[in-house]
Coordinates of C-alpha atoms and ligand atoms in Angstrom, one line a residue:
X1 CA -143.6 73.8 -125.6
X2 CA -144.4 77.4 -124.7
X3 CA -146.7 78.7 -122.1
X4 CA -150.1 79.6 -123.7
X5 CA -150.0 83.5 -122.9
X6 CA -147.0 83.6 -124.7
X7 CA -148.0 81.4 -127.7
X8 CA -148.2 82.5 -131.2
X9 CA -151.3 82.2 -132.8
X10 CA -149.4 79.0 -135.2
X11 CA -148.1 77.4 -132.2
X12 CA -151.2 77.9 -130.1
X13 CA -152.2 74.8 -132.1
X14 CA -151.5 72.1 -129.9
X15 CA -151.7 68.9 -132.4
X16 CA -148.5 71.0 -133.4
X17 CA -146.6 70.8 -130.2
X18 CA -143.4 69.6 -132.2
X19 CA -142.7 73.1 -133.7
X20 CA -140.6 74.1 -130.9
X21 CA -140.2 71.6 -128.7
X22 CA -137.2 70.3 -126.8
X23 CA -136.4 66.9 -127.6
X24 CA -134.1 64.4 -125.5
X25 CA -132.5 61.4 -127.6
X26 CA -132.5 58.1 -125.0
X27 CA -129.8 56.1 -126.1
X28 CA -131.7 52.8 -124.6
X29 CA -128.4 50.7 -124.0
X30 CA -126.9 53.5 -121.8
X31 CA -129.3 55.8 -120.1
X32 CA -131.0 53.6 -117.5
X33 CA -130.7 49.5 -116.5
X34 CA -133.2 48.7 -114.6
X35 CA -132.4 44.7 -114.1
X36 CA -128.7 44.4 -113.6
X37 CA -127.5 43.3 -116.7
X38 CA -124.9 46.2 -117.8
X39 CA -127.7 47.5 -120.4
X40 CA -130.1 50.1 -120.6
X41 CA -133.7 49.1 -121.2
X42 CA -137.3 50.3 -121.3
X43 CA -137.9 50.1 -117.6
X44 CA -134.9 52.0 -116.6
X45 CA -136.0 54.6 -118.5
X46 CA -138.8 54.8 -116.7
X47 CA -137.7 55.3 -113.6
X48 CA -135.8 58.6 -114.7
X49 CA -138.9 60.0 -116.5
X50 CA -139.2 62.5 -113.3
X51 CA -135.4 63.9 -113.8
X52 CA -136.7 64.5 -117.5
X53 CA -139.7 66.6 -116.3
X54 CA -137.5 68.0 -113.7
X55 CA -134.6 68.9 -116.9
X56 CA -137.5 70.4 -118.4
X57 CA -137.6 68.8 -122.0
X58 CA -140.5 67.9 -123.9
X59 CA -140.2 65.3 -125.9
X60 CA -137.7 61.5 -125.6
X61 CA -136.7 59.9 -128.8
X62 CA -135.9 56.5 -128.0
X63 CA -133.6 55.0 -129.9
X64 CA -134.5 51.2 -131.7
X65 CA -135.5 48.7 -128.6
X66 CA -136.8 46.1 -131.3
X67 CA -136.3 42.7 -131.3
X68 CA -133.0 42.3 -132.8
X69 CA -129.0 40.8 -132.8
X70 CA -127.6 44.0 -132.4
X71 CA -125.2 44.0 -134.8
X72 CA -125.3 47.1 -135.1
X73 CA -126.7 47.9 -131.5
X74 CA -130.4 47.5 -132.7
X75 CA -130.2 49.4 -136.0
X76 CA -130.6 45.8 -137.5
X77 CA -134.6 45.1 -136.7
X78 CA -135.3 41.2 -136.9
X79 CA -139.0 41.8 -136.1
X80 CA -139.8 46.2 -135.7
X81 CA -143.3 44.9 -134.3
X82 CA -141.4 43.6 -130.7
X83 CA -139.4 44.6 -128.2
X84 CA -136.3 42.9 -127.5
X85 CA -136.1 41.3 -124.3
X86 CA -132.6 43.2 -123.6
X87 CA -135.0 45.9 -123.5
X88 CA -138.2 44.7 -122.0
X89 CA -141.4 43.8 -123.9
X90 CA -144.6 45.3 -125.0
X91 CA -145.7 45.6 -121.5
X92 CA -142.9 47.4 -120.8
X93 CA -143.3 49.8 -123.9
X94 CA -147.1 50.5 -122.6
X95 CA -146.2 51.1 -119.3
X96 CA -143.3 53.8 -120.4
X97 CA -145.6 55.8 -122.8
X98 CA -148.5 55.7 -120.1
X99 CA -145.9 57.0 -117.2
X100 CA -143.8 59.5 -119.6
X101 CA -147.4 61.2 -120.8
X102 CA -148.3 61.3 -117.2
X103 CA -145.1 63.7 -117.0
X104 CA -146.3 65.6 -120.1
X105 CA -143.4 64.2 -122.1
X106 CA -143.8 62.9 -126.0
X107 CA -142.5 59.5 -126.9
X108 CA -141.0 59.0 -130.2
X109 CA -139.5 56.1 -131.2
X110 CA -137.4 55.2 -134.1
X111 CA -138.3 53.4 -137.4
X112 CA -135.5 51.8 -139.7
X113 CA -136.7 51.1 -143.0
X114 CA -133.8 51.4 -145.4
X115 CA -132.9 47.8 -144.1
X116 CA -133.8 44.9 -141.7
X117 CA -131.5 42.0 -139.9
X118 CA -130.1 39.4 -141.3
X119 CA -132.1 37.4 -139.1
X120 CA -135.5 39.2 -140.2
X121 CA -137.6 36.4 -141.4
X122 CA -138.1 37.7 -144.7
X123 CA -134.1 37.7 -145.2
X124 CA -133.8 34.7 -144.2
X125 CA -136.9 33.4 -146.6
X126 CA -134.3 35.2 -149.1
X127 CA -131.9 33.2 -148.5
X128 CA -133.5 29.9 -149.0
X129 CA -135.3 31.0 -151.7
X130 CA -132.6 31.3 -153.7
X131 CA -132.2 33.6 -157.4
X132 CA -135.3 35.2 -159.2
X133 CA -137.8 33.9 -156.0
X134 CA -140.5 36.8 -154.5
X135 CA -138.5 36.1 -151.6
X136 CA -135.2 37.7 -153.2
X137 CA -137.1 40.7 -154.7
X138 CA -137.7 42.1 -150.9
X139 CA -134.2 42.8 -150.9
X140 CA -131.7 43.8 -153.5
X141 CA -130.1 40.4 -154.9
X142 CA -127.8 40.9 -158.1
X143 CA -125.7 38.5 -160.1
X144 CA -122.1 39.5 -159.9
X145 CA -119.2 40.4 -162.7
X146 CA -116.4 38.5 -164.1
X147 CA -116.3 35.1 -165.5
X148 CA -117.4 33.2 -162.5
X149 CA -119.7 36.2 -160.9
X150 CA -117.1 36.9 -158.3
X151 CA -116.8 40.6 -158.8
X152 CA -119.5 42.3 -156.7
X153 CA -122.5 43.8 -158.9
X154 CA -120.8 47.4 -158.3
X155 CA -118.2 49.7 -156.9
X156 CA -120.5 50.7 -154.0
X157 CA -118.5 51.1 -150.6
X158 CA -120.3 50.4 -147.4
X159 CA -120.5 53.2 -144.8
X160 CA -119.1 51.0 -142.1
X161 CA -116.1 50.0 -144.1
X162 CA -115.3 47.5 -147.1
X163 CA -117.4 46.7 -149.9
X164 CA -121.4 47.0 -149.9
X165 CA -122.0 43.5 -151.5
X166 CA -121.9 40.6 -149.7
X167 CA -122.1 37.1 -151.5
X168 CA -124.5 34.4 -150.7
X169 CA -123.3 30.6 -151.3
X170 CA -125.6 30.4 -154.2
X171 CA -123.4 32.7 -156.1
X172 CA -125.1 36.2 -155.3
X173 CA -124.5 39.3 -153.9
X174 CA -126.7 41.4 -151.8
X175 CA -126.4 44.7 -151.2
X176 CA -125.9 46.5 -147.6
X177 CA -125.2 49.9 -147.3
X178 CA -123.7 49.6 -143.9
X179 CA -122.8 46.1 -142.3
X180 CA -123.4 42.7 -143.7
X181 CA -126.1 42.1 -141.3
X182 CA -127.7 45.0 -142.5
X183 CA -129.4 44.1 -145.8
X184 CA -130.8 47.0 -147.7
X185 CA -134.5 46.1 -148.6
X186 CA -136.2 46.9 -152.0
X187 CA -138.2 50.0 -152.3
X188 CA -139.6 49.4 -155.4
X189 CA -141.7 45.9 -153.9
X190 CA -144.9 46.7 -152.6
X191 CA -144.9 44.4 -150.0
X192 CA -142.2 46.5 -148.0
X193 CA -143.7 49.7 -147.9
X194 CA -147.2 47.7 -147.0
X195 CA -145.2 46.6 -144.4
X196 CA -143.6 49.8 -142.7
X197 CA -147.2 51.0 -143.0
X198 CA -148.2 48.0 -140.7
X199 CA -145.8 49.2 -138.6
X200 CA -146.7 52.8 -138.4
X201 CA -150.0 51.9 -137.7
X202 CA -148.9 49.1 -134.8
X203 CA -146.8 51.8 -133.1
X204 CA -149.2 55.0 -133.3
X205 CA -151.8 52.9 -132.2
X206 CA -149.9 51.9 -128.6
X207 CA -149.8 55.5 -128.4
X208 CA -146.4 56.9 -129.8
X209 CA -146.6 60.3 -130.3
X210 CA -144.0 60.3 -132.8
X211 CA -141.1 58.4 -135.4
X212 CA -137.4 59.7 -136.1
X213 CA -136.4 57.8 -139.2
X214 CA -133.3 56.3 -139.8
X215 CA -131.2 57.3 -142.8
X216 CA -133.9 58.5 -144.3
X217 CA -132.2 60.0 -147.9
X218 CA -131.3 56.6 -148.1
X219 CA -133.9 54.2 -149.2
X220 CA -134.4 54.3 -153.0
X221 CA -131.9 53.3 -154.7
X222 CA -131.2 54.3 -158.6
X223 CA -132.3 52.7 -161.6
X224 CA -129.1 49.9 -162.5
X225 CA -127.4 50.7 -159.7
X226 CA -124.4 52.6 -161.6
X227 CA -121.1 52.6 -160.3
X228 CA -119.6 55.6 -158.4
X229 CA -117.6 57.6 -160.7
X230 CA -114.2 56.5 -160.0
X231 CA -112.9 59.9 -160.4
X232 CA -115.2 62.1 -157.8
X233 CA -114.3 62.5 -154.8
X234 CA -117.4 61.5 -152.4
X235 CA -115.6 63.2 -149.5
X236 CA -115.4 62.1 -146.0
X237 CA -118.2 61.6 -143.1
X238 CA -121.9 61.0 -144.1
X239 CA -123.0 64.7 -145.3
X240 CA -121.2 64.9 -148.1
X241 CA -121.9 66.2 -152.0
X242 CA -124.7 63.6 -152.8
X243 CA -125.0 64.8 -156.1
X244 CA -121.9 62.6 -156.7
X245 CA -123.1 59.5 -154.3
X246 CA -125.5 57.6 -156.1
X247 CA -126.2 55.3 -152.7
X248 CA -128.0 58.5 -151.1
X249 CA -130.7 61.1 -151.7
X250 CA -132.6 59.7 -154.7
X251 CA -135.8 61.0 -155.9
X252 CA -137.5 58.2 -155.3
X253 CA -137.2 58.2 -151.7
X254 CA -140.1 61.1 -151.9
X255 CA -142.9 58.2 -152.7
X256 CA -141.9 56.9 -149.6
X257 CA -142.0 60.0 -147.3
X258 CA -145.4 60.6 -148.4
X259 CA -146.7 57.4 -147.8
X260 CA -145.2 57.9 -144.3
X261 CA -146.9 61.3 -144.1
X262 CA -150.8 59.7 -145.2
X263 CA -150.2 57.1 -142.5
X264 CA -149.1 59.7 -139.6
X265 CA -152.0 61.9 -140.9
X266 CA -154.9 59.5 -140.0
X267 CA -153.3 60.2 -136.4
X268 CA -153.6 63.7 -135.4
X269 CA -150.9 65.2 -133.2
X270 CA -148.1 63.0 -134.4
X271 CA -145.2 63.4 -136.4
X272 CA -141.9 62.2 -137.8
X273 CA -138.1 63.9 -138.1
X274 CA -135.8 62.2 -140.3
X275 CA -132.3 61.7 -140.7
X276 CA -131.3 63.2 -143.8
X277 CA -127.5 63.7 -144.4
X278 CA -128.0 66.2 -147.0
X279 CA -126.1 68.9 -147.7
X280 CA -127.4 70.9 -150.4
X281 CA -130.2 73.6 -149.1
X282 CA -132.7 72.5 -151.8
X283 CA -132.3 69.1 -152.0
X284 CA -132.9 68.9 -148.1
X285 CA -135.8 71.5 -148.4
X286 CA -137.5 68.4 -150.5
X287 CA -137.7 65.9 -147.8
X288 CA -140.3 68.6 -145.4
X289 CA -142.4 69.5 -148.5
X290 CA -146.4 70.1 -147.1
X291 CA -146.9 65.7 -148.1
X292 CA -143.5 64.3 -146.4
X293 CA -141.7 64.7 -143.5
X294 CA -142.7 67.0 -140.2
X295 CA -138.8 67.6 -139.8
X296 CA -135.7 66.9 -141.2
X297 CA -132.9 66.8 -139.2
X298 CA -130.3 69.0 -140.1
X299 CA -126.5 68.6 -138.9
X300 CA -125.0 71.3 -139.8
X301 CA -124.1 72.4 -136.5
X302 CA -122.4 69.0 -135.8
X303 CA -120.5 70.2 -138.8
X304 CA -119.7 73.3 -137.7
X305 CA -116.3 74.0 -135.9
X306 CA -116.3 76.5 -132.8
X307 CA -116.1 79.5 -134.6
X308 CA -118.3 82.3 -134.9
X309 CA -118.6 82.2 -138.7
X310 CA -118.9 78.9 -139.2
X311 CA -121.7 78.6 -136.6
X312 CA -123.2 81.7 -138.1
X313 CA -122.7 80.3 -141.6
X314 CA -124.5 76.5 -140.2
X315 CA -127.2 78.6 -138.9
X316 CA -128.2 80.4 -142.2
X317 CA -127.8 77.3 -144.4
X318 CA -130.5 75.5 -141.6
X319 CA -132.7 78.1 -141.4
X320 CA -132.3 79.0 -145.6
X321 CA -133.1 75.7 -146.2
X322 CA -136.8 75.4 -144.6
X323 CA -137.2 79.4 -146.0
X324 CA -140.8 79.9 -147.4
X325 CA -141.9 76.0 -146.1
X326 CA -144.2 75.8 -143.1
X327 CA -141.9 73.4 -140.7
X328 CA -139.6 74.8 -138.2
X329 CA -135.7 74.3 -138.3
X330 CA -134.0 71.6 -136.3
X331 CA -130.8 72.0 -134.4
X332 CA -128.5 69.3 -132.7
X333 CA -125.7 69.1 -131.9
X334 CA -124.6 65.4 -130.6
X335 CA -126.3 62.3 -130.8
X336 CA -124.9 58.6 -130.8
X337 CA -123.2 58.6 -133.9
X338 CA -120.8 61.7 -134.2
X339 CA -118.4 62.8 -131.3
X340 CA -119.7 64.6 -128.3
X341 CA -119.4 68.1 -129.0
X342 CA -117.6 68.6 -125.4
X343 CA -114.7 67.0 -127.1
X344 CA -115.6 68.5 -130.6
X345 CA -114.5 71.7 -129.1
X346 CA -111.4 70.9 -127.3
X347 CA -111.9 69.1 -123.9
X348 CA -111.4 69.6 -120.7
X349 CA -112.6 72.8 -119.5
X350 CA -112.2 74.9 -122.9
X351 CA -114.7 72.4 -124.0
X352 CA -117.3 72.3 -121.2
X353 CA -117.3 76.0 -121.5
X354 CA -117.4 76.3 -125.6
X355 CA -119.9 73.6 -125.0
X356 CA -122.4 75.7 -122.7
X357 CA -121.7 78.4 -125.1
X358 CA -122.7 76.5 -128.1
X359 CA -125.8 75.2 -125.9
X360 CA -126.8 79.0 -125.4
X361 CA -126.6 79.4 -129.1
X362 CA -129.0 76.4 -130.1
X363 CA -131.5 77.2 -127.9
X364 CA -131.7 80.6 -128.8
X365 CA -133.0 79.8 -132.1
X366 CA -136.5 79.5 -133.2
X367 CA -137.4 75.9 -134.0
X368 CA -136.8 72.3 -132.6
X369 CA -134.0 71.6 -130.8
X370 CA -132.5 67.8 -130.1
X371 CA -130.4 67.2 -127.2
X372 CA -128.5 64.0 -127.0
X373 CA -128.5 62.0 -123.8
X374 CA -125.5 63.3 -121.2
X375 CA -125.1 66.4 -122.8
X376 CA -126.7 68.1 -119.9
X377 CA -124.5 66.6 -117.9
X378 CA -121.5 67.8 -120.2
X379 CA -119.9 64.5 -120.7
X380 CA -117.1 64.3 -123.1
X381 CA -116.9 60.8 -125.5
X382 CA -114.6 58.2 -123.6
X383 CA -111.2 56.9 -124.9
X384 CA -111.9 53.5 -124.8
X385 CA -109.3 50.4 -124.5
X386 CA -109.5 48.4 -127.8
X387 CA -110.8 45.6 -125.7
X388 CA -114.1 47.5 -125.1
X389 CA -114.7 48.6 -128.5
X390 CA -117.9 47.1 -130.1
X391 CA -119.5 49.0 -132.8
X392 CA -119.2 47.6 -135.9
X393 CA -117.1 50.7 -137.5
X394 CA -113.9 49.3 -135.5
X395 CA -114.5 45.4 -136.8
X396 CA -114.9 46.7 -140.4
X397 CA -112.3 49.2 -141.1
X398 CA -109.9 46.8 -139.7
X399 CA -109.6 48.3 -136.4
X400 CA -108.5 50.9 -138.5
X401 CA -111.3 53.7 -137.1
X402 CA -112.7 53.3 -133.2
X403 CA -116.2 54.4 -134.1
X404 CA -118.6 55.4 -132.1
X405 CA -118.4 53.9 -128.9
X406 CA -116.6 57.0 -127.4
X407 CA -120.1 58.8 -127.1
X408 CA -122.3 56.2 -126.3
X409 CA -120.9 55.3 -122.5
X410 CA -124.1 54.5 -119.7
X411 CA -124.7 57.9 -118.7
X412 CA -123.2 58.1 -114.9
X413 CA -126.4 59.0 -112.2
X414 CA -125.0 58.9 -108.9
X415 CA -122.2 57.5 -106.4
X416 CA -118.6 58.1 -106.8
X417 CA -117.4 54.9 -108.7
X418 CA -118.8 52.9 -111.3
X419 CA -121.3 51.7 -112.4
X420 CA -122.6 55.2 -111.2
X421 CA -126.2 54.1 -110.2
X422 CA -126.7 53.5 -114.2
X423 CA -127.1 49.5 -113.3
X424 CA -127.0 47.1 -110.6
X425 CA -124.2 45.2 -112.4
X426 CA -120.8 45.8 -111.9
X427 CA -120.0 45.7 -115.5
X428 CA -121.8 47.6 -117.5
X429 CA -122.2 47.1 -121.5
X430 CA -119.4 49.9 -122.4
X431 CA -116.9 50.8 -119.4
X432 CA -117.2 54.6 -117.3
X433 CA -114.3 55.7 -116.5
X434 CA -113.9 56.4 -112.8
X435 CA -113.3 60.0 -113.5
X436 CA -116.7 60.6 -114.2
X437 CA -117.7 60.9 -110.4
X438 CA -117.6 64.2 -110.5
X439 CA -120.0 64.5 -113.6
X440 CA -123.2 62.6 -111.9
X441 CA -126.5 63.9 -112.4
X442 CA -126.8 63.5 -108.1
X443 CA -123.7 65.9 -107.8
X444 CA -124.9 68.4 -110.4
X445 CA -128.4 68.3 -108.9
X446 CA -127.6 70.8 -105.9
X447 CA -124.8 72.4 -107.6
X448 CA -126.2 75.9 -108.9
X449 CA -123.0 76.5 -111.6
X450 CA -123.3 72.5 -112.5
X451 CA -124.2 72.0 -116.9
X452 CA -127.3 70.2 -115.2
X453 CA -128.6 73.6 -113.7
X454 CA -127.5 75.6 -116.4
X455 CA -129.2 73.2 -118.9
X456 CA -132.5 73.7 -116.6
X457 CA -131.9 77.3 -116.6
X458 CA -131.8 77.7 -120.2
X459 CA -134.5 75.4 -121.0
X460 CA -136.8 77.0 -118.7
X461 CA -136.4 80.3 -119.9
X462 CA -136.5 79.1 -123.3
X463 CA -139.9 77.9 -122.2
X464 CA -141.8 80.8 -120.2
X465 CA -139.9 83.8 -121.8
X466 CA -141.9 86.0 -124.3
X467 CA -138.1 87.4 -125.8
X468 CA -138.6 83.6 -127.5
X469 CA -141.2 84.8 -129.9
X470 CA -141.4 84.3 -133.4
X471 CA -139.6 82.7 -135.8
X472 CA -137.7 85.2 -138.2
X473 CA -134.2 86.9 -136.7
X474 CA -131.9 89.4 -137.6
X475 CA -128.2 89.4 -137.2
X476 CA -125.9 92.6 -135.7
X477 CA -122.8 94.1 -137.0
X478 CA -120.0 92.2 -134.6
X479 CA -116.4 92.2 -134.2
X480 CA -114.8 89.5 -135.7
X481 CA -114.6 86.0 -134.5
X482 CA -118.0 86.9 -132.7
X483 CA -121.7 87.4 -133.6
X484 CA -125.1 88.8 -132.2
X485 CA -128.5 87.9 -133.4
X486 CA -132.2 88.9 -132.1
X487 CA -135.2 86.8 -132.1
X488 CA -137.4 89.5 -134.5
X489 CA -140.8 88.5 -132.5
X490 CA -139.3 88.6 -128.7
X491 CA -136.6 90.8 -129.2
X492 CA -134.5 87.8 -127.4
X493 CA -130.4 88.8 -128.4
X494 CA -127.7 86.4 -128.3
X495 CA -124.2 86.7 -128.6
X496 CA -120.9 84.4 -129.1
X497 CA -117.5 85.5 -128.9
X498 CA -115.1 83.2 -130.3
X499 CA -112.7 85.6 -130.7
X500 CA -110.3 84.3 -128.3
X501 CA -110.4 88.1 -126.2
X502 CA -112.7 89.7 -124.5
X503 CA -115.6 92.2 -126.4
X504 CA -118.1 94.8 -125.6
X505 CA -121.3 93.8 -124.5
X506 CA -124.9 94.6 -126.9
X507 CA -126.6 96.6 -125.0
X508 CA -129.7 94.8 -122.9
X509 CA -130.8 92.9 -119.7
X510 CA -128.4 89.7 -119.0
X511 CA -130.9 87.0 -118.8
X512 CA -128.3 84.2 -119.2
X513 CA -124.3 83.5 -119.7
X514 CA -122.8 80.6 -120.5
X515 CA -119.8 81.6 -118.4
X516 CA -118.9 84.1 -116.1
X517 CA -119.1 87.8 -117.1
X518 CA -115.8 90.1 -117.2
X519 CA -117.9 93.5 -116.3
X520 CA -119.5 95.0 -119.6
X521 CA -117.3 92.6 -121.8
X522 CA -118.2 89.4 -123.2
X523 CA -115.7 86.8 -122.6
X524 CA -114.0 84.4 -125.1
X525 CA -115.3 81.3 -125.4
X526 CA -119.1 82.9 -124.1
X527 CA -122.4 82.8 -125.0
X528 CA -124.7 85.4 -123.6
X529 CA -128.5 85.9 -123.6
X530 CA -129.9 89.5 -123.4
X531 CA -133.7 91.1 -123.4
Ligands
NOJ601 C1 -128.1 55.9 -138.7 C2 -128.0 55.6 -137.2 O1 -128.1 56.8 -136.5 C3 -126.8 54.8 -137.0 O2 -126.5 54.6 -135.6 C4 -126.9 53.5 -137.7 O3 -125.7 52.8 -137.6 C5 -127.2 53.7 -139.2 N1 -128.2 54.7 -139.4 C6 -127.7 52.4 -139.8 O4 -128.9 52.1 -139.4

């Protein structure tokens, strides 16, 4: 959030603080423990809120802390109305929002409504209800093929692995479009979407500022539930073509974004982002229409490989895609489910340094930016033995893919073995590895050429700088392999050479580089900032 005497008259409007604000995903299990049991939880969190002020962020997603068998490390909510005591309680929930406004951070949290727990109350109601029963229709129950039923209702694959049907000793199948524990819940019953309003309303009214919704292209599903097309190709990785994908981005998931949207709207000053793997410009566009969503997230800077066109190209799709509509871009580029963009670009110290380039880049641009938790610390994802694998991605493709454990490792504070200060424990939920003494926040504190400082660099100047203005920018002729760009309001310029040599300069005042400067040349692999 800007300084006022820099503000533009739009985001002088303070119930908008979201436009451009800097948010910090809190992976709960592995930022903070605060009562020695290897896990992360609400209280923890709170006793880092002052190293968030002092990073200089505005805003903490949280990531689900509901009551739940974490199956699926809390994306499967048995009750979304409680806190699970891994976590804390309600108490514990007040107390963080109380302390994290008193540092002028936002809380959002997240919401997952495209499915519950197999131990959510209602699912378990399902289950004894058995075919045809009001209980049934909350979720999406179908009679199978074949002679005897035993070919699953459709060819649907689930995104952790395996089949998206899973039969029920009655003889049904239920649909899950990730793991079995994860049943999909029907959209079209009223009762459900009476019941994420309930708990809108029950979070908004302890004071959240905010919701990031999970998979949100994914809740309606389409009429019969046809088969995937045999012959299409639905490509790899979750933003794919989903023309083709009949599990993802149907219409009907609009009704349900605006219903979101009236509910937020009786609460002024709040808002929600959501998930939405889409890749086609216009089909994303849809979900931040004036009556749905505040945000969207886009990912197509995960997607994009350290290359100067193909960053360039990520950057005009996100920002082509919210053209002409009043919400802001979003830019991210890690969070808990895709690799840590450290390693995305190579490792080691080609990585760290593409990595602060990359960083440059993102917060050069107008709109929100999302940082992932440890990404300011530069951490790359962990190999990890098979032994400490656990998300449910390694158990369903057969220990076939690791998943996503790699990048969610308790985030290391201080000390020079583990557990690093994250935990009293001596264990901790996922293992650090030892090498990542040199990687605390403690020793990057002091250390003026640490990520950490750089990362409070940039975001300060991001902050206070009037070369941030506006919204619209213009790109430079460049040599290949790099780009330049200016912020049209401010007059802020950034460059990237990717090249893999050195390049001349643009013209302007340094105000910040990603790496060390070769004289008037840019070096590969460098990100610069210039007024
Ligand atoms: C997206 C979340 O980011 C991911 O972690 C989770 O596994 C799936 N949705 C299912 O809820």
């Amino acid at each position: 959030m800007r300084r006022s005497s820099d503000l533009q008259p739009e985001i002088a409007d303070e119930s908008a603080w979201w436009r451009d604000a800097v948010f910090y995903q809190v992976y709960v299990r592995s930022f903070a423990d605060s009562n020695g049991d290897g896990v992360g939880d609400l209280d923890g969190i709170r006793s880092r809120l002052g190293y968030l002020e002092l990073l200089g962020v505005d805003a903490l997603w949280l990531t689900p802390f509901f009551t739940s068998p974490m199956a699926d490390h809390g994306y499967d909510v048995a009750d979304p109305r409680d806190v699970d005591p891994l976590f804390g309680d309600l108490a514990a929930f007040d107390r963080l929002v109380a302390e994290a406004h008193e540092h002028n951070l936002k809380v959002t949290i997240d919401l997952v409504p495209n499915h519950t727990s197999d131990r959510h109350q209602w699912f378990q109601a399902a289950l004894r209800a058995g075919p045809g029963s009001v209980e049934r229709d909350r979720y999406v129950f179908r009679d199978g093929g074949g002679f005897d039923g035993s070919v699953p209702p459709n060819n649907w694959p689930s995104q952790f692995g395996g089949p998206a049907w899973t039969r029920v000793p009655d003889g049904q199948w239920y649909l899950h479009l990730f793991a079995p524990e994860q049943p999909d819940l029907n959209w079209d019953n009223h009762e459900v979407s009476a019941d994420l309003a309930r708990t809108l309303r029950f979070w908004l009214d302890r004071g959240v500022d905010g919701f990031r919704i999970d998979v949100a292209h994914g809740m309606a599903k389409p009429y019969g539930l046809p088969n995937i097309d045999p012959r299409t190709e639905i490509g790899a990785g979750v933003m794919h073509d989903n023309s083709v994908d009949p599990r993802f981005d149907n219409d009907g998931v609009h009704e349900v974004h605006r219903m979101i949207r009236k509910v937020i709207d009786e609460y002024p000053g709040r808002m929600a982002v959501g998930e939405v793997w889409v890749k086609d410009d216009e089909r994303f566009a849809k979900y931040v229409r004036p009556d749905e969503l505040h945000l969207g997230f886009n990912f197509r800077l995960v997607e994009a490989s350290f290359d100067a066109d193909s960053v360039r190209a990520a950057i005009e799709h996100s920002l082509g895609a919210v053209r002409g509509l009043d919400t802001p871009p979003t830019w991210t580029l890690s969070n808990h489910d895709v690799t840590r963009h450290v390693t995305r670009y190579g490792g080691g110290a080609v990585g760290a340094q593409r990595a602060r380039a990359m960083t440059l880049v993102e917060l050069a641009l107008p709109g929100v930016v999302y940082l992932y938790n440890g990404e300011e610390l530069g951490l790359p994802d962990v190999e990890l033995p098979d032994w400490a694998l656990q998300d449910p991605i390694w158990l369903r493709s057969r220990h076939t893919l690791r998943g996503r454990d790699g990048c969610r490792v308790p985030l290391p504070w201080e000390g020079d073995t583990p557990p690093f200060g994250f935990s009293q424990a001596p264990t901790t939920w996922l293992p650090q590895p030892n090498e990542w003494a040199g990687l605390t926040a403690e020793s990057q504190l002091e250390d003026p050429e640490s990520m950490l400082s750089f990362y409070r660099h940039a975001l300060e100047l991001r902050k206070s700088h009037s070369a941030f203005n506006g919204d619209d920018l213009e790109w430079y002729g460049a040599p290949p392999g790099c780009f330049a760009f200016r912020r049209k309001g401010g007059g802020l310029i950034c460059a990237l050479n990717t090249s893999g040599g050195p390049v001349p300069l643009p013209p302007g005042e340094v105000l910040l580089a990603s790496g060390p400067m070769d004289g008037n040349q840019l070096p590969s692999d460098t990100a610069v900032w210039l007024a």
